[in-house]
PDB file of C-alpha atoms in Angstrom:
ATOM      1  CA  MET A  30      -3.698  15.045  17.986  1.00  0.00           C
ATOM      2  CA  ILE A  31      -2.432  12.529  16.112  1.00  0.00           C
ATOM      3  CA  SER A  32       1.311  10.761  17.375  1.00  0.00           C
ATOM      4  CA  GLY A  33       3.851   9.487  14.860  1.00  0.00           C
ATOM      5  CA  LYS A  34       2.473   5.553  15.691  1.00  0.00           C
ATOM      6  CA  GLU A  35      -1.455   6.564  14.335  1.00  0.00           C
ATOM      7  CA  ALA A  36      -0.200   8.621  11.118  1.00  0.00           C
ATOM      8  CA  GLN A  37       1.988   5.319  10.285  1.00  0.00           C
ATOM      9  CA  ILE A  38      -1.030   3.102  10.536  1.00  0.00           C
ATOM     10  CA  MET A  39      -3.266   5.695   8.973  1.00  0.00           C
ATOM     11  CA  GLU A  40      -0.641   6.215   5.915  1.00  0.00           C
ATOM     12  CA  SER A  41      -0.123   2.453   5.075  1.00  0.00           C
ATOM     13  CA  SER A  42      -3.874   1.514   5.188  1.00  0.00           C
ATOM     14  CA  VAL A  43      -3.788   3.027   2.270  1.00  0.00           C
ATOM     15  CA  PRO A  44      -1.906   1.352  -1.145  1.00  0.00           C
ATOM     16  CA  GLN A  45       0.305   2.202  -3.124  1.00  0.00           C
ATOM     17  CA  ILE A  46      -0.955   4.206  -5.833  1.00  0.00           C
ATOM     18  CA  THR A  47      -1.632   1.982  -9.106  1.00  0.00           C
ATOM     19  CA  GLU A  48      -3.150   2.770 -12.279  1.00  0.00           C
ATOM     20  CA  TYR A  49      -4.124   0.731 -15.310  1.00  0.00           C
ATOM     21  CA  SER A  50      -6.252   1.703 -18.589  1.00  0.00           C
ATOM     22  CA  LYS A  51      -5.911   5.521 -16.659  1.00  0.00           C
ATOM     23  CA  GLN A  52      -7.610   4.377 -13.606  1.00  0.00           C
ATOM     24  CA  ARG A  53      -6.399   3.810 -10.378  1.00  0.00           C
ATOM     25  CA  ILE A  54      -7.037   0.482  -9.559  1.00  0.00           C
ATOM     26  CA  LEU A  55      -6.846  -2.740  -7.104  1.00  0.00           C
ATOM     27  CA  THR A  56      -6.291  -5.857  -6.890  1.00  0.00           C
ATOM     28  CA  SER A  57      -9.115  -8.517  -4.948  1.00  0.00           C
ATOM     29  CA  GLU A  58      -6.484  -9.560  -2.510  1.00  0.00           C
ATOM     30  CA  GLN A  59      -6.033  -5.508  -1.421  1.00  0.00           C
ATOM     31  CA  LEU A  60      -9.909  -5.227  -1.482  1.00  0.00           C
ATOM     32  CA  ALA A  61      -9.905  -8.693   0.530  1.00  0.00           C
ATOM     33  CA  GLU A  62      -7.119  -7.012   2.811  1.00  0.00           C
ATOM     34  CA  LEU A  63      -8.510  -3.457   2.705  1.00  0.00           C
ATOM     35  CA  TYR A  64     -12.488  -4.480   3.502  1.00  0.00           C
ATOM     36  CA  GLY A  65     -10.845  -7.012   6.302  1.00  0.00           C
ATOM     37  CA  THR A  66     -12.061 -10.226   4.538  1.00  0.00           C
ATOM     38  CA  THR A  67     -11.059 -13.325   2.688  1.00  0.00           C
ATOM     39  CA  LEU A  68     -10.163 -13.488  -1.581  1.00  0.00           C
ATOM     40  CA  THR A  69     -12.486 -16.749  -1.303  1.00  0.00           C
ATOM     41  CA  ARG A  70     -15.089 -13.654  -0.207  1.00  0.00           C
ATOM     42  CA  ILE A  71     -14.230 -11.550  -2.510  1.00  0.00           C
ATOM     43  CA  ARG A  72     -14.868 -14.355  -5.246  1.00  0.00           C
ATOM     44  CA  GLN A  73     -18.324 -14.997  -3.764  1.00  0.00           C
ATOM     45  CA  ASN A  74     -19.521 -11.907  -3.960  1.00  0.00           C
ATOM     46  CA  PHE A  75     -18.737 -11.395  -7.577  1.00  0.00           C
ATOM     47  CA  ASN A  76     -20.021 -14.547  -8.641  1.00  0.00           C
ATOM     48  CA  ALA A  77     -23.399 -14.117  -6.254  1.00  0.00           C
ATOM     49  CA  ASN A  78     -22.918 -10.484  -8.276  1.00  0.00           C
ATOM     50  CA  LYS A  79     -21.765 -10.757 -11.280  1.00  0.00           C
ATOM     51  CA  SER A  80     -24.629  -9.085 -13.599  1.00  0.00           C
ATOM     52  CA  ARG A  81     -24.217  -5.890 -11.508  1.00  0.00           C
ATOM     53  CA  TYR A  82     -20.707  -5.290 -12.481  1.00  0.00           C
ATOM     54  CA  ALA A  83     -19.476  -4.593 -16.240  1.00  0.00           C
ATOM     55  CA  PRO A  84     -15.897  -4.978 -17.485  1.00  0.00           C
ATOM     56  CA  GLY A  85     -13.983  -1.759 -18.543  1.00  0.00           C
ATOM     57  CA  LYS A  86     -16.712   0.147 -15.795  1.00  0.00           C
ATOM     58  CA  HIS A  87     -15.979  -1.674 -12.568  1.00  0.00           C
ATOM     59  CA  TYR A  88     -12.949  -4.739 -13.069  1.00  0.00           C
ATOM     60  CA  PHE A  89     -10.648  -5.523 -15.948  1.00  0.00           C
ATOM     61  CA  LEU A  90     -10.112  -9.073 -16.182  1.00  0.00           C
ATOM     62  CA  LEU A  91      -6.135  -9.378 -17.458  1.00  0.00           C
ATOM     63  CA  GLU A  92      -5.146 -13.161 -18.568  1.00  0.00           C
ATOM     64  CA  GLY A  93      -2.390 -13.695 -21.644  1.00  0.00           C
ATOM     65  CA  GLU A  94      -1.006 -11.075 -22.950  1.00  0.00           C
ATOM     66  CA  GLN A  95      -2.202  -8.376 -21.141  1.00  0.00           C
ATOM     67  CA  LEU A  96      -1.644 -10.101 -18.331  1.00  0.00           C
ATOM     68  CA  LYS A  97       2.312 -10.220 -18.671  1.00  0.00           C
ATOM     69  CA  ALA A  98       2.119  -6.659 -19.664  1.00  0.00           C
ATOM     70  CA  PHE A  99       0.992  -5.268 -16.778  1.00  0.00           C
ATOM     71  CA  LYS A 100       3.735  -8.005 -14.504  1.00  0.00           C
ATOM     72  CA  ASN A 101       5.968  -6.003 -16.827  1.00  0.00           C
ATOM     73  CA  LEU A 102       4.475  -3.073 -16.020  1.00  0.00           C
ATOM     74  CA  VAL A 103       4.299  -3.687 -11.502  1.00  0.00           C
ATOM     75  CA  GLY A 104       8.073  -5.861 -11.733  1.00  0.00           C
ATOM     76  CA  ASN A 105       9.206  -7.752  -8.793  1.00  0.00           C
ATOM     77  CA  SER A 106       6.101  -5.790  -6.544  1.00  0.00           C
ATOM     78  CA  LEU A 107       4.191  -8.194  -4.967  1.00  0.00           C
ATOM     79  CA  LEU A 108       0.969  -7.113  -6.691  1.00  0.00           C
ATOM     80  CA  VAL A 109       0.861 -10.072  -8.740  1.00  0.00           C
ATOM     81  CA  ASP A 110       2.181 -13.262  -8.042  1.00  0.00           C
ATOM     82  CA  LYS A 111       4.308 -14.187 -11.392  1.00  0.00           C
ATOM     83  CA  ARG A 112       2.710 -17.626 -11.652  1.00  0.00           C
ATOM     84  CA  THR A 113      -1.140 -15.808 -11.739  1.00  0.00           C
ATOM     85  CA  PRO A 114      -2.913 -17.215 -14.809  1.00  0.00           C
ATOM     86  CA  SER A 115      -5.350 -14.252 -14.510  1.00  0.00           C
ATOM     87  CA  LEU A 116      -5.800 -11.528 -12.547  1.00  0.00           C
ATOM     88  CA  TYR A 117      -9.143  -8.809 -11.774  1.00  0.00           C
ATOM     89  CA  LEU A 118      -8.374  -5.611 -11.411  1.00  0.00           C
ATOM     90  CA  TRP A 119     -10.868  -3.692  -9.723  1.00  0.00           C
ATOM     91  CA  THR A 120     -11.910   0.332 -10.264  1.00  0.00           C
ATOM     92  CA  GLU A 121     -13.443   3.121  -7.865  1.00  0.00           C
ATOM     93  CA  LYS A 122     -16.747   2.053  -8.280  1.00  0.00           C
ATOM     94  CA  GLY A 123     -16.217  -1.927  -8.710  1.00  0.00           C
ATOM     95  CA  ALA A 124     -14.434  -1.217  -5.251  1.00  0.00           C
ATOM     96  CA  LEU A 125     -17.911   0.729  -4.276  1.00  0.00           C
ATOM     97  CA  GLN A 126     -19.713  -2.799  -5.274  1.00  0.00           C
ATOM     98  CA  HIS A 127     -17.996  -4.723  -2.940  1.00  0.00           C
ATOM     99  CA  ALA A 128     -18.555  -2.526  -0.400  1.00  0.00           C
ATOM    100  CA  LYS A 129     -21.937  -2.161  -0.907  1.00  0.00           C
ATOM    101  CA  SER A 130     -22.949  -6.042  -1.483  1.00  0.00           C
ATOM    102  CA  LEU A 131     -20.337  -6.583   1.757  1.00  0.00           C
ATOM    103  CA  GLY A 132     -21.942  -4.411   3.981  1.00  0.00           C
ATOM    104  CA  THR A 133     -19.586  -5.083   6.732  1.00  0.00           C
ATOM    105  CA  ASP A 134     -18.266  -2.140   8.748  1.00  0.00           C
ATOM    106  CA  LYS A 135     -14.959  -2.693   7.834  1.00  0.00           C
ATOM    107  CA  ALA A 136     -15.682  -2.345   3.972  1.00  0.00           C
ATOM    108  CA  TRP A 137     -17.790   0.713   4.315  1.00  0.00           C
ATOM    109  CA  ALA A 138     -14.987   2.610   6.946  1.00  0.00           C
ATOM    110  CA  MET A 139     -11.886   2.015   4.699  1.00  0.00           C
ATOM    111  CA  TYR A 140     -13.801   2.282   1.515  1.00  0.00           C
ATOM    112  CA  GLU A 141     -14.001   5.779   2.712  1.00  0.00           C
ATOM    113  CA  SER A 142     -10.591   6.007   2.935  1.00  0.00           C
ATOM    114  CA  LEU A 143      -9.700   5.016  -0.886  1.00  0.00           C
ATOM    115  CA  VAL A 144     -12.115   7.839  -1.807  1.00  0.00           C
ATOM    116  CA  ASP A 145     -10.720   9.945  -0.024  1.00  0.00           C
ATOM    117  CA  GLU A 146      -7.207   9.226   0.241  1.00  0.00           C
ATOM    118  CA  TYR A 147      -6.445   6.630  -2.667  1.00  0.00           C
ATOM    119  CA  PHE A 148      -9.760   7.649  -5.554  1.00  0.00           C
TER     120      PHE A 148
END
């Protein structure tokens, strides 16, 4: 039996649902937090494997007017800092690519949770 405390911890591990282009997405910061790594490691992982990621399939890169519109959509949430000049949004397939190439136990466990409860 799961106690109330355990249920709260499990519940809080799944991020608030956010969609872009009719797909659920996660920011790089969210991936880093969920996979137990750093934002720098997420960026390094992407740059080292860039040829394996396809725009629109694995991620969306928002800049300029697209970024401005997204910031207005999410409002005052902590999802994106108002001074951010560009933002990567990761789709389910992009999140899986990161879990696969990061290869940590936490990344794989969290990916399972995301597939079951978020995506």
